[in-house]
């Protein structure tokens, strides 16, 4: 599996005035970069994790999908949490916007909040109930609690159980995106 990041986004935290910090950090991927990443995955028969930081990223990915040039993939919707003001906020309306764009595709998708606590948003339950998946862990987490990674994962597993959905095995997760599970 490899990654495709089909766009660019400004990144940075919040300063003491509550404004985006005065930093010059742009995560830059041109259309040429996206074409290279797609070609790299296709040439090597690799499935792709496609990072969606802004709606424009999804538009680029869907152009490849509609042209029949997208490798087997999962779509990762990243929402900006309170500590990182990028992209769409972690709300139902934001998820609805992304899912409207995905309509008519069979692409698997998942939600994640970078710079926040996904469990404190409506996204995990919405994703689980709508057939999506949830990215959770300390890499993305920012909040007042000091949880261990296992605690964050257990919260989402318990939510899935309350919603009547079991967590996929590694083999099932691999099959979902069209790759063979490691033996």
Short mmCIF file of N, CA and C in Angstrom, two decimals:
data_model
loop_
_atom_site.label_atom_id
_atom_site.label_comp_id
_atom_site.label_asym_id
_atom_site.label_seq_id
_atom_site.Cartn_x
_atom_site.Cartn_y
_atom_site.Cartn_z
N UNK A 1 0.85 -1.17 0.00
CA UNK A 1 0.00 0.00 0.00
C UNK A 1 0.90 1.24 0.00
N UNK A 2 0.43 2.27 -0.65
CA UNK A 2 1.16 3.53 -0.71
C UNK A 2 0.18 4.66 -0.46
N UNK A 3 0.64 5.89 -0.62
CA UNK A 3 -0.26 7.01 -0.39
C UNK A 3 -0.34 7.91 -1.60
N UNK A 4 -1.46 8.59 -1.67
CA UNK A 4 -1.67 9.62 -2.67
C UNK A 4 -2.22 10.83 -1.92
N UNK A 5 -1.49 11.93 -1.99
CA UNK A 5 -1.94 13.20 -1.41
C UNK A 5 -2.16 14.16 -2.58
N UNK A 6 -3.40 14.24 -3.09
CA UNK A 6 -3.65 14.96 -4.34
C UNK A 6 -3.94 16.45 -4.20
N UNK A 7 -3.14 17.15 -3.41
CA UNK A 7 -3.36 18.58 -3.27
C UNK A 7 -2.42 19.21 -2.27
N UNK A 8 -2.62 20.49 -2.03
CA UNK A 8 -1.80 21.27 -1.11
C UNK A 8 -2.68 21.92 -0.05
N UNK A 9 -2.08 22.15 1.13
CA UNK A 9 -2.83 22.75 2.23
C UNK A 9 -1.86 23.49 3.14
N UNK A 10 -2.29 24.65 3.64
CA UNK A 10 -1.51 25.38 4.64
C UNK A 10 -1.76 24.74 5.99
N UNK A 11 -0.69 24.54 6.74
CA UNK A 11 -0.79 23.91 8.06
C UNK A 11 -0.12 24.78 9.11
N UNK A 12 -0.65 24.77 10.28
CA UNK A 12 -0.09 25.50 11.40
C UNK A 12 -1.11 25.56 12.52
N UNK A 13 -0.62 25.82 13.70
CA UNK A 13 -1.49 25.86 14.87
C UNK A 13 -2.16 27.21 15.05
N UNK A 14 -2.68 27.41 16.24
CA UNK A 14 -3.36 28.63 16.64
C UNK A 14 -2.45 29.39 17.60
N UNK A 15 -2.35 30.71 17.42
CA UNK A 15 -1.49 31.49 18.31
C UNK A 15 -2.26 31.95 19.55
N UNK A 16 -1.61 32.72 20.40
CA UNK A 16 -2.21 33.14 21.67
C UNK A 16 -3.40 34.09 21.47
N UNK A 17 -3.53 34.68 20.28
CA UNK A 17 -4.67 35.54 19.98
C UNK A 17 -5.84 34.76 19.39
N UNK A 18 -5.68 33.44 19.25
CA UNK A 18 -6.73 32.63 18.65
C UNK A 18 -6.74 32.67 17.14
N UNK A 19 -5.67 33.17 16.56
CA UNK A 19 -5.55 33.27 15.10
C UNK A 19 -4.62 32.20 14.57
N UNK A 20 -4.75 31.87 13.27
CA UNK A 20 -3.77 30.95 12.69
C UNK A 20 -2.36 31.50 12.91
N UNK A 21 -1.48 30.65 13.42
CA UNK A 21 -0.11 31.06 13.72
C UNK A 21 0.59 31.56 12.47
N UNK A 22 1.46 32.52 12.65
CA UNK A 22 2.19 33.12 11.54
C UNK A 22 3.39 32.22 11.19
N UNK A 23 3.08 31.14 10.50
CA UNK A 23 4.12 30.22 10.03
C UNK A 23 3.96 30.03 8.54
N UNK A 24 5.04 29.69 7.90
CA UNK A 24 5.02 29.48 6.45
C UNK A 24 5.18 27.99 6.18
N UNK A 25 4.11 27.25 6.43
CA UNK A 25 4.14 25.81 6.22
C UNK A 25 3.01 25.42 5.27
N UNK A 26 3.38 25.07 4.07
CA UNK A 26 2.42 24.60 3.09
C UNK A 26 2.81 23.17 2.73
N UNK A 27 1.89 22.25 2.96
CA UNK A 27 2.09 20.87 2.52
C UNK A 27 1.74 20.86 1.05
N UNK A 28 2.74 20.80 0.20
CA UNK A 28 2.58 21.06 -1.22
C UNK A 28 2.66 19.79 -2.06
N UNK A 29 1.62 19.56 -2.82
CA UNK A 29 1.59 18.49 -3.82
C UNK A 29 0.87 19.04 -5.04
N UNK A 30 1.59 19.18 -6.13
CA UNK A 30 1.01 19.72 -7.36
C UNK A 30 0.21 18.64 -8.09
N UNK A 31 -0.48 19.03 -9.16
CA UNK A 31 -1.16 18.04 -9.99
C UNK A 31 -0.15 17.06 -10.57
N UNK A 32 1.04 17.54 -10.90
CA UNK A 32 2.10 16.64 -11.41
C UNK A 32 2.49 15.63 -10.33
N UNK A 33 2.58 16.09 -9.08
CA UNK A 33 2.89 15.17 -7.97
C UNK A 33 1.79 14.11 -7.83
N UNK A 34 0.55 14.54 -7.91
CA UNK A 34 -0.58 13.61 -7.80
C UNK A 34 -0.53 12.58 -8.93
N UNK A 35 -0.26 13.04 -10.13
CA UNK A 35 -0.17 12.12 -11.28
C UNK A 35 0.95 11.11 -11.05
N UNK A 36 2.09 11.56 -10.53
CA UNK A 36 3.20 10.66 -10.23
C UNK A 36 2.78 9.62 -9.18
N UNK A 37 2.13 10.07 -8.09
CA UNK A 37 1.71 9.14 -7.03
C UNK A 37 0.73 8.10 -7.56
N UNK A 38 -0.23 8.53 -8.36
CA UNK A 38 -1.19 7.59 -8.95
C UNK A 38 -0.46 6.60 -9.85
N UNK A 39 0.41 7.11 -10.71
CA UNK A 39 1.17 6.24 -11.61
C UNK A 39 2.06 5.27 -10.86
N UNK A 40 2.69 5.74 -9.79
CA UNK A 40 3.54 4.89 -8.96
C UNK A 40 2.74 3.71 -8.42
N UNK A 41 1.56 3.99 -7.86
CA UNK A 41 0.72 2.93 -7.30
C UNK A 41 0.25 1.97 -8.40
N UNK A 42 -0.19 2.50 -9.52
CA UNK A 42 -0.70 1.66 -10.59
C UNK A 42 0.40 0.76 -11.16
N UNK A 43 1.59 1.32 -11.39
CA UNK A 43 2.69 0.55 -11.98
C UNK A 43 3.14 -0.59 -11.07
N UNK A 44 2.97 -0.42 -9.77
CA UNK A 44 3.44 -1.43 -8.81
C UNK A 44 2.30 -2.25 -8.21
N UNK A 45 1.10 -2.04 -8.74
CA UNK A 45 -0.10 -2.75 -8.26
C UNK A 45 -0.30 -2.56 -6.76
N UNK A 46 -0.14 -1.31 -6.32
CA UNK A 46 -0.32 -0.97 -4.92
C UNK A 46 -1.67 -0.30 -4.70
N UNK A 47 -2.34 -0.68 -3.64
CA UNK A 47 -3.53 0.05 -3.22
C UNK A 47 -3.07 1.37 -2.63
N UNK A 48 -3.98 2.32 -2.55
CA UNK A 48 -3.59 3.65 -2.09
C UNK A 48 -4.46 4.14 -0.93
N UNK A 49 -3.80 4.80 -0.01
CA UNK A 49 -4.44 5.60 1.03
C UNK A 49 -4.47 7.00 0.45
N UNK A 50 -5.66 7.55 0.21
CA UNK A 50 -5.77 8.87 -0.39
C UNK A 50 -6.19 9.87 0.68
N UNK A 51 -5.29 10.77 0.99
CA UNK A 51 -5.51 11.78 2.03
C UNK A 51 -6.32 12.94 1.47
N UNK A 52 -7.42 13.25 2.15
CA UNK A 52 -8.27 14.36 1.75
C UNK A 52 -8.26 15.40 2.87
N UNK A 53 -7.46 16.45 2.68
CA UNK A 53 -7.35 17.52 3.67
C UNK A 53 -8.29 18.68 3.36
N UNK A 54 -8.70 18.80 2.12
CA UNK A 54 -9.58 19.87 1.66
C UNK A 54 -10.46 19.28 0.55
N UNK A 55 -11.65 19.84 0.30
CA UNK A 55 -12.50 19.30 -0.76
C UNK A 55 -11.83 19.20 -2.13
N UNK A 56 -10.93 20.12 -2.45
CA UNK A 56 -10.24 20.06 -3.73
C UNK A 56 -9.42 18.79 -3.90
N UNK A 57 -8.89 18.25 -2.81
CA UNK A 57 -8.16 16.98 -2.89
C UNK A 57 -9.08 15.88 -3.42
N UNK A 58 -10.32 15.86 -2.93
CA UNK A 58 -11.27 14.82 -3.35
C UNK A 58 -11.65 15.01 -4.81
N UNK A 59 -11.78 16.23 -5.25
CA UNK A 59 -12.11 16.48 -6.66
C UNK A 59 -11.02 15.90 -7.57
N UNK A 60 -9.76 16.06 -7.18
CA UNK A 60 -8.67 15.50 -7.98
C UNK A 60 -8.73 13.98 -7.97
N UNK A 61 -8.90 13.38 -6.80
CA UNK A 61 -8.98 11.92 -6.70
C UNK A 61 -10.14 11.38 -7.53
N UNK A 62 -11.28 12.06 -7.48
CA UNK A 62 -12.44 11.60 -8.24
C UNK A 62 -12.24 11.75 -9.74
N UNK A 63 -11.44 12.70 -10.16
CA UNK A 63 -11.13 12.81 -11.60
C UNK A 63 -10.41 11.55 -12.07
N UNK A 64 -9.46 11.06 -11.27
CA UNK A 64 -8.76 9.82 -11.60
C UNK A 64 -9.71 8.63 -11.55
N UNK A 65 -10.60 8.62 -10.56
CA UNK A 65 -11.58 7.54 -10.43
C UNK A 65 -12.48 7.49 -11.67
N UNK A 66 -13.02 8.65 -12.06
CA UNK A 66 -13.95 8.71 -13.20
C UNK A 66 -13.25 8.35 -14.52
N UNK A 67 -11.96 8.61 -14.60
CA UNK A 67 -11.19 8.27 -15.80
C UNK A 67 -10.73 6.81 -15.78
N UNK A 68 -11.05 6.08 -14.70
CA UNK A 68 -10.63 4.68 -14.59
C UNK A 68 -9.14 4.53 -14.31
N UNK A 69 -8.50 5.55 -13.76
CA UNK A 69 -7.06 5.52 -13.55
C UNK A 69 -6.67 5.45 -12.07
N UNK A 70 -7.64 5.33 -11.18
CA UNK A 70 -7.33 5.28 -9.75
C UNK A 70 -7.05 3.84 -9.34
N UNK A 71 -5.96 3.58 -8.62
CA UNK A 71 -5.72 2.22 -8.14
C UNK A 71 -6.74 1.87 -7.05
N UNK A 72 -6.81 0.61 -6.63
CA UNK A 72 -7.67 0.29 -5.48
C UNK A 72 -7.28 1.23 -4.34
N UNK A 73 -8.29 1.78 -3.66
CA UNK A 73 -7.97 2.84 -2.71
C UNK A 73 -8.99 2.93 -1.59
N UNK A 74 -8.56 3.57 -0.52
CA UNK A 74 -9.47 4.03 0.53
C UNK A 74 -9.29 5.52 0.66
N UNK A 75 -10.38 6.20 0.89
CA UNK A 75 -10.39 7.64 1.02
C UNK A 75 -10.35 7.99 2.50
N UNK A 76 -9.37 8.81 2.89
CA UNK A 76 -9.24 9.26 4.28
C UNK A 76 -9.62 10.73 4.36
N UNK A 77 -10.79 11.00 4.93
CA UNK A 77 -11.21 12.38 5.15
C UNK A 77 -10.57 12.89 6.43
N UNK A 78 -9.72 13.89 6.31
CA UNK A 78 -9.12 14.52 7.47
C UNK A 78 -9.87 15.82 7.75
N UNK A 79 -10.32 15.97 8.97
CA UNK A 79 -11.00 17.19 9.41
C UNK A 79 -10.06 17.90 10.37
N UNK A 80 -10.03 19.23 10.29
CA UNK A 80 -9.18 20.01 11.17
C UNK A 80 -9.81 20.20 12.53
N UNK A 81 -9.08 19.83 13.57
CA UNK A 81 -9.56 20.02 14.93
C UNK A 81 -9.22 21.42 15.43
N UNK A 82 -9.57 21.72 16.67
CA UNK A 82 -9.35 23.05 17.22
C UNK A 82 -7.88 23.50 17.17
N UNK A 83 -6.95 22.57 17.26
CA UNK A 83 -5.53 22.94 17.28
C UNK A 83 -4.94 23.14 15.88
N UNK A 84 -5.63 22.69 14.84
CA UNK A 84 -5.13 22.82 13.46
C UNK A 84 -6.26 23.27 12.54
N UNK A 85 -6.33 24.56 12.25
CA UNK A 85 -7.46 25.09 11.47
C UNK A 85 -7.28 24.93 9.95
N UNK A 86 -7.45 23.73 9.45
CA UNK A 86 -7.40 23.49 8.01
C UNK A 86 -8.67 22.77 7.62
N UNK A 87 -8.98 22.78 6.35
CA UNK A 87 -10.07 21.98 5.81
C UNK A 87 -11.40 22.24 6.47
N UNK A 88 -12.24 21.24 6.38
CA UNK A 88 -13.58 21.34 6.94
C UNK A 88 -13.57 20.99 8.43
N UNK A 89 -14.47 21.59 9.21
CA UNK A 89 -14.55 21.25 10.62
C UNK A 89 -15.20 19.87 10.80
N UNK A 90 -14.98 19.23 11.95
CA UNK A 90 -15.52 17.88 12.17
C UNK A 90 -17.01 17.89 12.54
N UNK A 91 -17.85 18.17 11.54
CA UNK A 91 -19.29 18.27 11.76
C UNK A 91 -20.04 17.35 10.80
N UNK A 92 -21.31 17.13 11.09
CA UNK A 92 -22.14 16.33 10.20
C UNK A 92 -22.26 16.98 8.83
N UNK A 93 -22.44 18.31 8.80
CA UNK A 93 -22.56 19.00 7.51
C UNK A 93 -21.31 18.82 6.66
N UNK A 94 -20.14 18.84 7.29
CA UNK A 94 -18.89 18.64 6.55
C UNK A 94 -18.81 17.23 5.98
N UNK A 95 -19.16 16.24 6.80
CA UNK A 95 -19.15 14.86 6.31
C UNK A 95 -20.16 14.71 5.18
N UNK A 96 -21.34 15.31 5.33
CA UNK A 96 -22.35 15.25 4.27
C UNK A 96 -21.81 15.80 2.95
N UNK A 97 -21.04 16.89 3.01
CA UNK A 97 -20.48 17.48 1.80
C UNK A 97 -19.54 16.50 1.12
N UNK A 98 -18.67 15.88 1.89
CA UNK A 98 -17.75 14.90 1.30
C UNK A 98 -18.50 13.69 0.73
N UNK A 99 -19.47 13.19 1.48
CA UNK A 99 -20.19 12.01 1.01
C UNK A 99 -21.03 12.32 -0.23
N UNK A 100 -21.52 13.53 -0.35
CA UNK A 100 -22.23 13.92 -1.58
C UNK A 100 -21.28 13.86 -2.77
N UNK A 101 -20.05 14.26 -2.56
CA UNK A 101 -19.06 14.19 -3.64
C UNK A 101 -18.74 12.75 -4.01
N UNK A 102 -18.75 11.85 -3.03
CA UNK A 102 -18.42 10.43 -3.27
C UNK A 102 -19.60 9.63 -3.84
N UNK A 103 -20.78 10.21 -3.83
CA UNK A 103 -21.98 9.49 -4.25
C UNK A 103 -21.77 8.84 -5.62
N UNK A 104 -22.21 7.60 -5.72
CA UNK A 104 -22.09 6.86 -6.97
C UNK A 104 -20.80 6.08 -7.11
N UNK A 105 -19.89 6.26 -6.17
CA UNK A 105 -18.66 5.46 -6.19
C UNK A 105 -18.81 4.35 -5.14
N UNK A 106 -17.96 3.41 -5.21
CA UNK A 106 -17.93 2.35 -4.19
C UNK A 106 -16.66 2.46 -3.36
N UNK A 107 -16.07 3.64 -3.33
CA UNK A 107 -14.80 3.81 -2.61
C UNK A 107 -15.00 3.75 -1.10
N UNK A 108 -14.25 2.90 -0.41
CA UNK A 108 -14.32 2.89 1.05
C UNK A 108 -13.74 4.19 1.61
N UNK A 109 -14.27 4.63 2.73
CA UNK A 109 -13.84 5.90 3.29
C UNK A 109 -13.77 5.83 4.80
N UNK A 110 -13.00 6.74 5.34
CA UNK A 110 -12.87 6.84 6.79
C UNK A 110 -12.68 8.29 7.20
N UNK A 111 -12.96 8.55 8.48
CA UNK A 111 -12.86 9.91 9.01
C UNK A 111 -11.75 9.96 10.06
N UNK A 112 -11.12 11.12 10.16
CA UNK A 112 -10.12 11.36 11.19
C UNK A 112 -10.09 12.84 11.51
N UNK A 113 -9.73 13.17 12.73
CA UNK A 113 -9.59 14.57 13.15
C UNK A 113 -8.15 14.78 13.58
N UNK A 114 -7.46 15.65 12.87
CA UNK A 114 -6.08 15.97 13.24
C UNK A 114 -6.11 17.24 14.07
N UNK A 115 -5.45 17.19 15.22
CA UNK A 115 -5.43 18.36 16.09
C UNK A 115 -6.68 18.49 16.93
N UNK A 116 -7.29 17.37 17.26
CA UNK A 116 -8.49 17.37 18.08
C UNK A 116 -8.72 15.98 18.65
N UNK A 117 -9.89 15.77 19.19
CA UNK A 117 -10.28 14.48 19.77
C UNK A 117 -11.48 13.98 18.99
N UNK A 118 -11.25 13.04 18.09
CA UNK A 118 -12.34 12.57 17.23
C UNK A 118 -13.52 12.06 18.05
N UNK A 119 -13.24 11.46 19.21
CA UNK A 119 -14.32 10.90 20.03
C UNK A 119 -15.24 11.98 20.58
N UNK A 120 -14.79 13.23 20.61
CA UNK A 120 -15.63 14.31 21.12
C UNK A 120 -16.44 14.98 20.01
N UNK A 121 -16.37 14.41 18.80
CA UNK A 121 -17.13 14.95 17.67
C UNK A 121 -18.22 13.95 17.26
N UNK A 122 -19.15 14.37 16.42
CA UNK A 122 -20.17 13.43 15.94
C UNK A 122 -19.65 12.47 14.86
N UNK A 123 -18.44 12.68 14.37
CA UNK A 123 -17.97 11.92 13.21
C UNK A 123 -17.88 10.41 13.41
N UNK A 124 -17.35 9.90 14.53
CA UNK A 124 -17.24 8.43 14.61
C UNK A 124 -18.59 7.72 14.48
N UNK A 125 -19.58 8.19 15.20
CA UNK A 125 -20.89 7.53 15.12
C UNK A 125 -21.50 7.69 13.73
N UNK A 126 -21.38 8.88 13.16
CA UNK A 126 -21.91 9.09 11.81
C UNK A 126 -21.24 8.15 10.81
N UNK A 127 -19.92 8.05 10.89
CA UNK A 127 -19.19 7.18 9.96
C UNK A 127 -19.59 5.72 10.14
N UNK A 128 -19.65 5.27 11.38
CA UNK A 128 -19.99 3.87 11.65
C UNK A 128 -21.40 3.55 11.15
N UNK A 129 -22.34 4.44 11.40
CA UNK A 129 -23.73 4.20 10.98
C UNK A 129 -23.92 4.31 9.46
N UNK A 130 -23.03 5.04 8.79
CA UNK A 130 -23.16 5.24 7.35
C UNK A 130 -22.25 4.35 6.52
N UNK A 131 -21.60 3.39 7.17
CA UNK A 131 -20.77 2.43 6.44
C UNK A 131 -19.33 2.84 6.27
N UNK A 132 -18.92 3.92 6.93
CA UNK A 132 -17.53 4.35 6.86
C UNK A 132 -16.71 3.76 7.99
N UNK A 133 -15.53 4.28 8.14
CA UNK A 133 -14.58 3.76 9.12
C UNK A 133 -13.97 4.93 9.87
N UNK A 134 -13.26 4.65 10.97
CA UNK A 134 -12.75 5.70 11.85
C UNK A 134 -11.26 5.53 12.06
N UNK A 135 -10.51 6.60 11.83
CA UNK A 135 -9.08 6.64 12.15
C UNK A 135 -8.97 7.23 13.54
N UNK A 136 -8.25 6.54 14.40
CA UNK A 136 -8.13 7.00 15.78
C UNK A 136 -6.73 6.68 16.27
N UNK A 137 -6.21 7.53 17.15
CA UNK A 137 -4.91 7.25 17.73
C UNK A 137 -4.21 8.52 18.17
N UNK A 138 -3.11 8.34 18.88
CA UNK A 138 -2.37 9.46 19.43
C UNK A 138 -1.73 10.35 18.37
N UNK A 139 -1.44 9.82 17.20
CA UNK A 139 -0.83 10.64 16.15
C UNK A 139 -1.69 11.85 15.83
N UNK A 140 -3.00 11.69 15.82
CA UNK A 140 -3.92 12.76 15.46
C UNK A 140 -4.44 13.53 16.67
N UNK A 141 -4.38 12.94 17.84
CA UNK A 141 -5.06 13.46 19.03
C UNK A 141 -4.45 14.76 19.57
N UNK A 142 -5.32 15.69 19.93
CA UNK A 142 -4.96 16.87 20.71
C UNK A 142 -6.17 17.20 21.57
N UNK A 143 -5.96 17.31 22.85
CA UNK A 143 -7.07 17.62 23.74
C UNK A 143 -6.61 17.67 25.17
N UNK A 144 -7.54 17.94 26.07
CA UNK A 144 -7.18 18.10 27.48
C UNK A 144 -6.85 16.78 28.18
N UNK A 145 -7.39 15.69 27.69
CA UNK A 145 -7.11 14.40 28.32
C UNK A 145 -5.68 13.96 27.98
N UNK A 146 -5.17 13.00 28.71
CA UNK A 146 -3.87 12.39 28.42
C UNK A 146 -4.06 10.88 28.26
N UNK A 147 -4.83 10.48 27.23
CA UNK A 147 -5.13 9.05 27.06
C UNK A 147 -3.93 8.29 26.49
N UNK A 148 -3.96 7.00 26.71
CA UNK A 148 -3.04 6.11 26.01
C UNK A 148 -3.70 5.74 24.69
N UNK A 149 -2.92 5.31 23.73
CA UNK A 149 -3.45 4.96 22.43
C UNK A 149 -4.54 3.90 22.55
N UNK A 150 -4.30 2.90 23.37
CA UNK A 150 -5.27 1.81 23.51
C UNK A 150 -6.61 2.33 24.01
N UNK A 151 -6.62 3.35 24.86
CA UNK A 151 -7.88 3.91 25.35
C UNK A 151 -8.66 4.56 24.21
N UNK A 152 -7.96 5.28 23.34
CA UNK A 152 -8.64 5.91 22.21
C UNK A 152 -9.26 4.86 21.29
N UNK A 153 -8.53 3.80 21.04
CA UNK A 153 -9.04 2.72 20.19
C UNK A 153 -10.23 2.03 20.86
N UNK A 154 -10.11 1.75 22.15
CA UNK A 154 -11.20 1.08 22.86
C UNK A 154 -12.48 1.90 22.85
N UNK A 155 -12.38 3.23 22.90
CA UNK A 155 -13.57 4.08 22.84
C UNK A 155 -14.32 3.88 21.53
N UNK A 156 -13.59 3.82 20.42
CA UNK A 156 -14.23 3.67 19.12
C UNK A 156 -14.76 2.25 18.94
N UNK A 157 -14.05 1.26 19.44
CA UNK A 157 -14.54 -0.12 19.38
C UNK A 157 -15.85 -0.24 20.16
N UNK A 158 -15.92 0.36 21.34
CA UNK A 158 -17.15 0.32 22.14
C UNK A 158 -18.30 1.02 21.41
N UNK A 159 -18.01 2.13 20.75
CA UNK A 159 -19.02 2.84 19.98
C UNK A 159 -19.53 1.96 18.84
N UNK A 160 -18.63 1.31 18.14
CA UNK A 160 -19.04 0.41 17.05
C UNK A 160 -19.95 -0.69 17.58
N UNK A 161 -19.59 -1.25 18.72
CA UNK A 161 -20.44 -2.30 19.32
C UNK A 161 -21.81 -1.76 19.67
N UNK A 162 -21.88 -0.55 20.24
CA UNK A 162 -23.18 0.06 20.58
C UNK A 162 -24.00 0.32 19.33
N UNK A 163 -23.34 0.55 18.21
CA UNK A 163 -24.03 0.80 16.94
C UNK A 163 -24.36 -0.50 16.21
N UNK A 164 -23.98 -1.65 16.79
CA UNK A 164 -24.27 -2.93 16.16
C UNK A 164 -23.32 -3.28 15.03
N UNK A 165 -22.14 -2.73 15.05
CA UNK A 165 -21.17 -3.00 14.00
C UNK A 165 -19.89 -3.52 14.62
N UNK A 166 -19.42 -4.64 14.13
CA UNK A 166 -18.18 -5.19 14.67
C UNK A 166 -16.99 -4.63 13.92
N UNK A 167 -15.85 -4.68 14.57
CA UNK A 167 -14.61 -4.18 13.97
C UNK A 167 -14.07 -5.24 13.02
N UNK A 168 -13.62 -4.82 11.87
CA UNK A 168 -13.10 -5.74 10.86
C UNK A 168 -11.79 -6.37 11.32
N UNK A 169 -11.56 -7.59 10.88
CA UNK A 169 -10.25 -8.21 11.08
C UNK A 169 -9.27 -7.57 10.11
N UNK A 170 -7.99 -7.83 10.29
CA UNK A 170 -7.01 -7.26 9.35
C UNK A 170 -7.23 -7.81 7.94
N UNK A 171 -7.60 -9.08 7.82
CA UNK A 171 -7.86 -9.66 6.50
C UNK A 171 -9.08 -9.00 5.84
N UNK A 172 -10.13 -8.75 6.63
CA UNK A 172 -11.32 -8.08 6.10
C UNK A 172 -11.01 -6.64 5.67
N UNK A 173 -10.20 -5.97 6.47
CA UNK A 173 -9.83 -4.59 6.13
C UNK A 173 -9.01 -4.56 4.84
N UNK A 174 -8.10 -5.50 4.69
CA UNK A 174 -7.29 -5.57 3.47
C UNK A 174 -8.17 -5.85 2.26
N UNK A 175 -9.10 -6.78 2.40
CA UNK A 175 -9.99 -7.12 1.29
C UNK A 175 -10.87 -5.93 0.89
N UNK A 176 -11.26 -5.12 1.87
CA UNK A 176 -12.09 -3.97 1.60
C UNK A 176 -11.45 -3.01 0.59
N UNK A 177 -10.12 -2.89 0.66
CA UNK A 177 -9.44 -1.99 -0.27
C UNK A 177 -8.73 -2.74 -1.39
N UNK A 178 -8.99 -4.05 -1.50
CA UNK A 178 -8.48 -4.80 -2.64
C UNK A 178 -7.03 -5.25 -2.56
N UNK A 179 -6.55 -5.48 -1.34
CA UNK A 179 -5.19 -6.00 -1.20
C UNK A 179 -5.24 -7.32 -0.43
N UNK A 180 -4.20 -8.11 -0.65
CA UNK A 180 -4.10 -9.36 0.09
C UNK A 180 -3.56 -9.09 1.47
N UNK A 181 -4.14 -9.73 2.46
CA UNK A 181 -3.66 -9.59 3.83
C UNK A 181 -2.30 -10.27 3.96
N UNK A 182 -1.46 -9.72 4.82
CA UNK A 182 -0.16 -10.34 5.08
C UNK A 182 -0.40 -11.66 5.80
N UNK A 183 0.43 -12.64 5.46
CA UNK A 183 0.24 -13.95 6.12
C UNK A 183 1.08 -14.05 7.37
#
